[in-house]
Coordinates of C-alpha atoms in Angstrom, one line a residue:
M64 CA 0.2 0.3 0.0
A65 CA 1.5 3.6 -0.5
N66 CA 3.2 5.2 2.2
I67 CA 0.5 7.4 2.9
W68 CA -1.4 5.3 5.1
S69 CA 1.9 4.1 7.3
E70 CA 2.5 7.6 8.2
R71 CA 1.8 8.9 11.6
R72 CA 0.6 12.2 13.2
S73 CA 4.6 13.3 14.6
S74 CA 6.9 14.8 12.8
S75 CA 9.4 12.4 14.1
P76 CA 9.7 8.9 13.4
G77 CA 10.8 7.8 16.6
E78 CA 12.8 5.1 15.4
R79 CA 15.2 2.9 17.6
P80 CA 18.7 1.5 16.7
Q81 CA 18.4 -1.9 15.0
D82 CA 15.0 -1.8 14.9
H83 CA 13.8 -3.5 11.8
R84 CA 9.8 -4.1 12.5
T85 CA 6.7 -3.5 10.1
P86 CA 5.2 0.1 11.3
W87 CA 2.0 -2.3 12.1
Q88 CA 4.6 -4.2 14.5
R89 CA 5.2 -1.0 16.1
D90 CA 1.6 -0.2 16.5
R91 CA 0.8 -3.9 17.9
A92 CA 3.1 -3.0 20.3
R93 CA 2.4 0.5 21.7
V94 CA -1.2 -0.9 22.0
L95 CA 0.2 -4.3 24.2
H96 CA 1.9 -2.5 26.4
S97 CA -0.2 1.1 26.8
A98 CA -1.8 1.5 30.5
A99 CA -5.4 1.7 28.5
F100 CA -5.0 -1.8 27.5
R101 CA -3.9 -3.4 31.0
R102 CA -7.1 -1.7 32.3
L103 CA -9.4 -3.8 30.3
Q104 CA -8.3 -6.8 32.7
S105 CA -10.9 -5.0 35.2
K106 CA -13.8 -3.6 32.8
T107 CA -16.5 -5.3 32.3
Q108 CA -17.8 -7.6 29.1
I109 CA -20.8 -8.4 30.1
L110 CA -21.3 -9.6 33.8
G111 CA -19.5 -7.6 36.3
I112 CA -15.9 -8.1 37.6
G113 CA -15.4 -9.9 40.8
Q114 CA -19.2 -12.0 40.4
N115 CA -16.8 -15.2 39.0
D116 CA -13.2 -15.9 38.3
F117 CA -13.5 -17.9 35.0
Y118 CA -15.9 -15.6 32.9
R119 CA -14.2 -12.9 29.8
T120 CA -13.0 -9.5 31.1
R121 CA -12.8 -6.8 28.4
L122 CA -9.2 -8.0 28.2
T123 CA -9.6 -11.6 27.4
H124 CA -12.1 -10.5 24.8
S125 CA -10.0 -8.2 23.0
L126 CA -6.9 -11.1 22.7
E127 CA -9.6 -13.6 22.0
A128 CA -11.0 -11.2 19.1
A129 CA -7.4 -10.8 17.8
Q130 CA -6.8 -14.5 17.6
I131 CA -10.1 -15.0 15.7
G132 CA -8.7 -11.5 13.5
T133 CA -6.0 -13.3 12.1
G134 CA -7.7 -16.2 11.1
L135 CA -10.0 -14.5 9.0
L136 CA -7.0 -13.3 7.8
S137 CA -5.8 -17.0 6.8
Q138 CA -9.5 -17.6 5.0
L139 CA -9.2 -14.2 3.0
R140 CA -5.4 -14.7 1.8
L141 CA -6.8 -18.3 0.7
K142 CA -9.6 -16.9 -1.3
V143 CA -9.1 -13.8 -2.5
P144 CA -7.2 -13.4 -6.4
A145 CA -3.6 -12.8 -5.9
A146 CA -4.4 -9.4 -7.2
L147 CA -6.0 -8.6 -4.0
H148 CA -3.4 -9.8 -1.7
A149 CA -1.1 -6.9 -0.8
M150 CA -4.3 -4.5 0.1
L151 CA -5.2 -7.2 2.9
P152 CA -4.2 -6.1 6.6
D153 CA -1.1 -8.3 7.8
D154 CA -1.0 -10.4 10.9
S155 CA 0.0 -7.6 13.2
L156 CA -1.9 -4.7 12.2
M157 CA -5.1 -7.0 12.7
E158 CA -3.9 -7.6 15.8
A159 CA -3.2 -4.3 17.1
L160 CA -6.9 -3.4 15.7
C161 CA -8.7 -6.3 17.7
L162 CA -6.2 -5.2 21.0
A163 CA -7.3 -1.7 20.4
H164 CA -11.0 -2.2 19.6
D165 CA -12.5 -1.8 22.9
L166 CA -9.6 0.5 24.4
G167 CA -12.0 3.9 24.5
H168 CA -15.3 1.3 26.9
P169 CA -15.9 3.3 30.4
P170 CA -16.8 1.2 32.8
F171 CA -19.7 -0.6 33.3
G172 CA -20.1 -1.5 29.9
H173 CA -22.2 0.0 27.9
G174 CA -24.8 1.0 31.0
G175 CA -21.4 3.0 31.8
E176 CA -21.6 4.4 27.8
T177 CA -24.9 5.6 28.5
A178 CA -24.3 7.7 31.5
L179 CA -21.5 9.6 30.7
N180 CA -23.4 9.9 27.0
F181 CA -26.1 11.9 28.9
K182 CA -23.7 14.0 31.2
M183 CA -21.5 15.1 28.1
L184 CA -24.9 16.1 25.8
A185 CA -24.1 19.5 26.1
Y186 CA -21.0 19.1 25.3
G187 CA -20.4 16.6 22.6
G188 CA -21.7 13.5 23.7
F189 CA -19.6 10.4 24.3
E190 CA -19.2 6.8 22.9
G191 CA -16.8 4.2 23.2
N192 CA -15.7 3.7 19.8
G193 CA -14.9 7.4 19.8
Q194 CA -12.8 7.5 23.0
T195 CA -10.7 4.8 21.3
L196 CA -9.5 7.3 18.9
R197 CA -8.5 9.5 21.6
I198 CA -6.7 7.3 23.9
V199 CA -4.6 6.2 20.6
S200 CA -4.6 9.5 19.5
K201 CA -4.3 12.4 22.3
L202 CA -4.2 10.5 25.6
E203 CA -2.5 7.4 25.9
P204 CA 1.2 9.6 27.1
Y205 CA 3.3 7.4 24.6
T206 CA 4.5 10.9 22.9
E207 CA 3.6 14.5 23.9
Y208 CA 0.7 15.6 21.9
H209 CA -0.2 12.4 19.5
G210 CA -1.1 9.4 22.0
M211 CA 0.4 6.2 20.6
D212 CA 0.9 8.1 17.4
L213 CA -0.3 4.9 15.6
T214 CA 0.1 4.9 11.6
R215 CA -2.7 6.5 9.6
R216 CA -4.2 3.1 8.3
T217 CA -4.0 1.6 11.9
L218 CA -6.0 4.6 13.1
L219 CA -8.5 4.2 9.8
G220 CA -8.9 0.7 10.9
L221 CA -10.0 1.7 14.5
L222 CA -13.2 3.9 13.0
K223 CA -16.2 2.1 13.7
Y224 CA -18.2 5.0 12.9
P225 CA -15.8 7.1 10.5
V226 CA -18.4 10.4 11.4
L227 CA -18.5 13.7 13.5
Q228 CA -21.5 13.6 16.0
P229 CA -24.3 14.9 14.9
A230 CA -25.9 18.3 17.1
L231 CA -27.1 16.3 20.1
S232 CA -30.4 17.4 22.2
V233 CA -29.8 18.6 25.5
P234 CA -32.7 17.5 27.9
T235 CA -33.8 20.0 29.9
L236 CA -33.8 18.3 33.8
S237 CA -32.7 19.4 36.9
E238 CA -31.3 16.1 38.1
N239 CA -30.1 13.2 36.9
P240 CA -33.0 10.5 35.0
L241 CA -33.5 6.8 37.2
S242 CA -34.0 5.9 32.8
L243 CA -31.4 6.7 30.5
A244 CA -33.1 5.0 28.0
P245 CA -33.5 8.0 25.4
W246 CA -30.0 8.7 25.9
H247 CA -27.9 6.3 24.0
P248 CA -24.5 7.4 22.7
A249 CA -24.4 8.3 18.3
K250 CA -22.5 6.0 17.2
A251 CA -19.5 8.8 16.0
I252 CA -16.6 10.6 16.4
F253 CA -16.7 13.6 18.9
A254 CA -16.2 17.2 17.5
A255 CA -13.3 17.8 19.9
D256 CA -11.2 15.2 17.4
A257 CA -13.0 16.8 13.8
A258 CA -8.7 17.0 13.1
I259 CA -7.8 13.6 14.0
L260 CA -10.6 12.2 11.8
S261 CA -9.6 15.0 8.9
W262 CA -6.4 14.1 9.0
I263 CA -7.2 10.4 9.1
L264 CA -9.4 10.1 6.0
A265 CA -6.9 13.1 4.0
P266 CA -6.0 10.6 0.9
L267 CA -9.2 10.0 0.2
S268 CA -10.4 12.6 -2.7
A269 CA -13.2 14.2 -1.7
E270 CA -16.0 12.3 -3.4
E271 CA -14.6 8.9 -1.4
R272 CA -14.6 11.0 1.6
Q273 CA -18.1 12.0 1.4
A274 CA -19.7 8.4 -0.7
F275 CA -17.4 6.5 2.9
Q276 CA -19.1 9.2 5.1
Q277 CA -22.8 8.4 4.1
T278 CA -25.0 8.5 7.2
T279 CA -28.6 7.2 7.7
E280 CA -31.3 9.3 9.6
L281 CA -32.8 7.7 12.5
A282 CA -36.1 8.7 14.1
K283 CA -34.6 8.4 18.3
S284 CA -31.1 8.2 20.3
P285 CA -28.9 6.9 18.6
W286 CA -29.8 9.9 15.7
I287 CA -27.7 8.5 13.0
K288 CA -25.6 5.1 11.8
S289 CA -23.1 5.4 9.6
Q290 CA -23.5 3.4 6.4
H291 CA -19.5 2.5 6.0
K292 CA -16.3 1.3 7.7
S293 CA -12.9 0.5 6.3
L294 CA -11.8 -3.0 4.5
D295 CA -9.7 -3.5 8.2
A296 CA -12.8 -1.8 10.5
S297 CA -15.2 -4.8 8.7
I298 CA -12.8 -7.8 9.5
M299 CA -11.8 -6.5 13.0
E300 CA -15.8 -5.9 13.4
L301 CA -16.5 -9.3 12.6
A302 CA -13.6 -10.7 14.9
D303 CA -15.2 -8.8 17.3
D304 CA -18.7 -9.8 16.4
I305 CA -17.3 -13.5 16.5
A306 CA -16.0 -13.6 20.1
Y307 CA -18.9 -12.2 21.8
G308 CA -21.7 -14.5 20.2
V309 CA -19.5 -17.3 20.6
H310 CA -17.5 -16.9 23.5
D311 CA -19.7 -14.9 25.6
L312 CA -22.0 -17.8 24.7
E313 CA -19.6 -20.3 26.1
D314 CA -19.2 -18.1 29.6
A315 CA -23.3 -18.1 29.8
I316 CA -23.6 -21.8 29.5
V317 CA -21.1 -22.7 32.2
L318 CA -22.5 -20.2 34.5
G319 CA -26.4 -21.3 33.9
N320 CA -27.3 -18.1 32.4
I321 CA -28.6 -20.1 29.2
T322 CA -29.9 -23.8 30.2
A323 CA -30.3 -26.3 27.0
A324 CA -34.1 -25.4 27.5
Q325 CA -33.2 -21.9 26.4
W326 CA -31.6 -23.4 23.8
H327 CA -33.8 -24.9 22.0
A328 CA -36.5 -22.8 22.7
F329 CA -35.3 -19.7 21.5
T330 CA -33.1 -21.1 18.3
A331 CA -35.7 -23.7 16.9
A332 CA -37.3 -20.8 14.8
P333 CA -34.2 -18.8 13.5
F334 CA -32.1 -22.2 12.7
A335 CA -35.4 -23.8 11.4
E336 CA -34.5 -21.6 8.2
L337 CA -31.8 -23.1 8.1
P338 CA -30.8 -25.7 4.9
T339 CA -31.1 -29.4 6.3
A340 CA -26.9 -29.8 6.4
D341 CA -26.6 -26.5 8.7
Q342 CA -29.1 -27.6 11.1
Q343 CA -28.0 -31.3 11.6
R344 CA -24.8 -29.8 12.4
L345 CA -26.0 -27.5 15.0
A346 CA -28.3 -29.8 16.4
V347 CA -25.0 -32.1 17.0
V348 CA -23.0 -28.5 18.1
A349 CA -25.8 -28.1 20.9
D350 CA -25.9 -31.9 21.8
K351 CA -22.1 -30.9 22.6
L352 CA -22.4 -27.2 23.9
F353 CA -24.4 -29.1 26.9
A354 CA -22.5 -32.4 27.5
K355 CA -21.2 -32.5 31.0
A356 CA -17.7 -33.4 29.6
H357 CA -15.9 -30.0 29.0
H358 CA -14.2 -31.1 26.6
L359 CA -17.4 -31.7 24.6
R360 CA -18.4 -27.8 24.6
K361 CA -14.6 -26.9 24.2
D362 CA -15.2 -28.7 20.5
A363 CA -18.2 -27.3 20.0
I364 CA -17.4 -23.7 20.8
G365 CA -14.2 -24.5 17.9
S366 CA -16.8 -25.7 15.8
L367 CA -19.1 -22.7 15.9
V368 CA -16.0 -21.0 15.3
N369 CA -14.7 -22.8 12.5
Q370 CA -17.9 -22.6 10.7
L371 CA -18.1 -18.6 11.2
I372 CA -14.7 -17.8 10.0
T373 CA -14.1 -20.3 7.1
S374 CA -17.7 -18.3 5.5
V375 CA -15.8 -15.5 5.0
S376 CA -15.3 -13.4 1.7
L377 CA -14.7 -9.5 0.6
Y378 CA -17.5 -7.8 -1.3
E379 CA -17.3 -4.3 -2.5
S380 CA -18.8 -1.9 -0.4
L381 CA -18.4 0.9 -2.3
P382 CA -17.4 -0.2 -6.1
D383 CA -17.0 3.1 -7.5
C384 CA -14.3 4.4 -5.3
P385 CA -11.0 3.4 -5.8
T386 CA -9.1 3.5 -2.9
A387 CA -9.2 0.2 -2.0
L388 CA -9.2 0.1 1.5
I389 CA -12.5 1.6 1.6
R390 CA -13.5 0.0 -1.8
Y391 CA -13.6 -3.5 -0.2
N392 CA -15.2 -4.6 2.8
A393 CA -15.6 -8.5 4.5
Q394 CA -18.7 -10.6 5.5
L395 CA -19.4 -14.0 6.4
A396 CA -22.0 -16.1 4.4
Q397 CA -25.6 -16.0 4.4
T398 CA -26.4 -18.8 6.8
E399 CA -23.5 -18.2 8.7
Q400 CA -24.4 -14.1 9.3
H401 CA -27.7 -15.7 10.2
I402 CA -25.9 -18.2 12.9
L403 CA -24.2 -15.3 14.2
H404 CA -27.2 -12.6 14.6
T405 CA -29.2 -15.8 16.2
L406 CA -26.5 -16.3 19.0
K407 CA -25.5 -12.4 20.0
Q408 CA -29.5 -12.7 20.0
L409 CA -29.9 -15.4 22.7
V410 CA -27.1 -13.8 24.4
Y411 CA -28.8 -10.6 25.1
R412 CA -31.6 -11.8 26.2
C413 CA -31.2 -14.5 28.0
V414 CA -28.4 -12.8 29.4
I415 CA -28.2 -9.2 29.0
Q416 CA -31.7 -8.6 29.3
Q417 CA -32.1 -10.8 32.9
P418 CA -33.3 -8.9 35.4
S419 CA -30.0 -9.3 38.0
I420 CA -27.6 -7.9 35.0
Q421 CA -30.1 -4.9 34.3
Q422 CA -30.1 -4.5 38.2
S423 CA -26.4 -4.3 38.4
R424 CA -26.2 -1.6 35.5
F425 CA -28.4 0.5 36.9
R426 CA -27.0 0.8 40.1
S427 CA -23.5 1.6 38.1
Q428 CA -25.0 3.8 35.4
N429 CA -26.0 6.0 38.8
M430 CA -22.9 5.9 40.3
L431 CA -21.1 7.6 37.6
L432 CA -23.7 10.2 36.9
K433 CA -22.9 11.0 40.5
L434 CA -18.6 10.5 40.2
F435 CA -19.3 13.1 37.2
D436 CA -21.2 15.4 38.8
A437 CA -19.1 15.5 42.2
F438 CA -15.9 15.9 40.0
A439 CA -18.2 18.9 37.8
S440 CA -19.0 20.4 41.0
D441 CA -15.4 21.0 42.1
P442 CA -13.0 20.1 39.9
Q443 CA -10.3 21.8 41.5
R444 CA -10.4 20.0 44.8
L445 CA -11.5 16.9 44.3
L446 CA -9.7 15.7 40.4
P447 CA -6.3 14.0 40.8
L448 CA -3.3 16.4 40.6
N449 CA -2.5 16.1 36.3
T450 CA -6.2 15.4 35.7
Q451 CA -6.6 19.3 37.4
Q452 CA -3.4 20.6 35.7
R453 CA -5.2 19.3 32.4
W454 CA -8.7 20.7 33.6
Q455 CA -6.9 24.2 34.2
Q456 CA -5.5 24.1 30.5
A457 CA -8.7 23.6 29.1
A458 CA -10.0 26.3 26.7
D459 CA -13.4 26.5 27.6
E460 CA -16.4 24.9 29.3
T461 CA -16.6 22.0 27.0
A462 CA -13.1 21.3 27.0
Q463 CA -12.8 21.0 30.6
Q464 CA -16.1 18.6 30.8
R465 CA -14.4 16.4 28.4
V466 CA -11.4 16.5 30.9
I467 CA -13.5 15.0 33.2
C468 CA -15.4 12.7 30.6
D469 CA -11.8 11.4 29.8
Y470 CA -11.3 10.7 33.6
I471 CA -13.9 9.0 34.2
S472 CA -14.2 6.7 31.3
G473 CA -10.5 6.1 31.6
M474 CA -11.4 4.3 35.4
T475 CA -11.8 0.4 35.8
D476 CA -14.8 -1.1 37.4
D477 CA -12.6 -1.4 40.7
Y478 CA -11.8 2.1 40.9
A479 CA -14.8 3.6 40.2
E480 CA -16.4 1.6 42.9
R481 CA -13.3 2.5 45.0
M482 CA -13.9 6.3 44.3
Y483 CA -17.4 6.3 44.9
L484 CA -16.9 4.8 48.1
T485 CA -14.4 7.5 48.9
L486 CA -16.6 10.5 47.8
F487 CA -20.1 9.6 48.9
G488 CA -19.4 6.3 51.3
N489 CA -22.4 4.1 50.6

């Protein structure tokens, strides 16, 4: 690919003597050794940290997504014409994307994300993928001004939603609401980071950029939906979805949150739409998933992952765009898309929507709302000294609120709990 995609925003190349790594290997190393990556070990994936020592956290989920991402690449190299091989990301780049894709998630998962978005509605909103871009390009102190200073292609691959936040509706409420359902975050990049987004997309022509940044307007929150992403981001997102749909399913089964009866009740109708051979294969998988022998369950999980990965292919998402990185996307075959969607819905309906999970989410959301109020009420007394300095240097109120949001979103679940007890005592 053109050298422009391996450029970094800093003027300094930052080379090390005798360093023969590729730019993508260096990007992976910067992600892997970052504090933001380490914090994922204490951030919620689905079940709260500390409830059990078996299930996945954001960290183990990201590691598994990286392994699946390179598996998808191996399949694509076997399937696409040789002329297209040069545009495929190498394994180090895909690992960097999958390891970094959740860096911006705040404590307490999507519940925490919605809470921070509500507090930031008047100041540009909050969304996990947008925060990931802030971390890697501004906040992580690998460089003085450019965060991890990752390559342009890596930053492009991290953009699930390569558009800017729309104008957000600000509620006229005197106090925090008990329900945050109307304020799910818009999936977009913060206006404060518009210059970074512009730099990432600079190699695209004006026509390509306009096509790539098309959105669909929605009638309710999150208000917009971006229609396109880059090739690398599409592979990363498939890896993320497979890790969520299959491995989080494994957690739920082991912990007794999904029973064989629930599996059959929920999957019977959608799986009946599949070809007979796939129905028979999934029936065997189901028997193994709920068998008493653990090795049979692991074999079933591996079988599901293998079927999904091996169905991957490329298609032209934007056929009129000459830049290959946005022209092509990866997708699963129709049958495998249907299977994965069913598995994700099973986890959502039978685990995430359980009252015990939602009650925990309600509690954690309200903790973050109160933490934000506390720090915003007296930032020069309550914020840590280094964050106070950033707050004092902020240009205006919007930038000051973003500093507070950056601080809270970077907390682990455990740290947020301890900070809440420190400030409120209960």
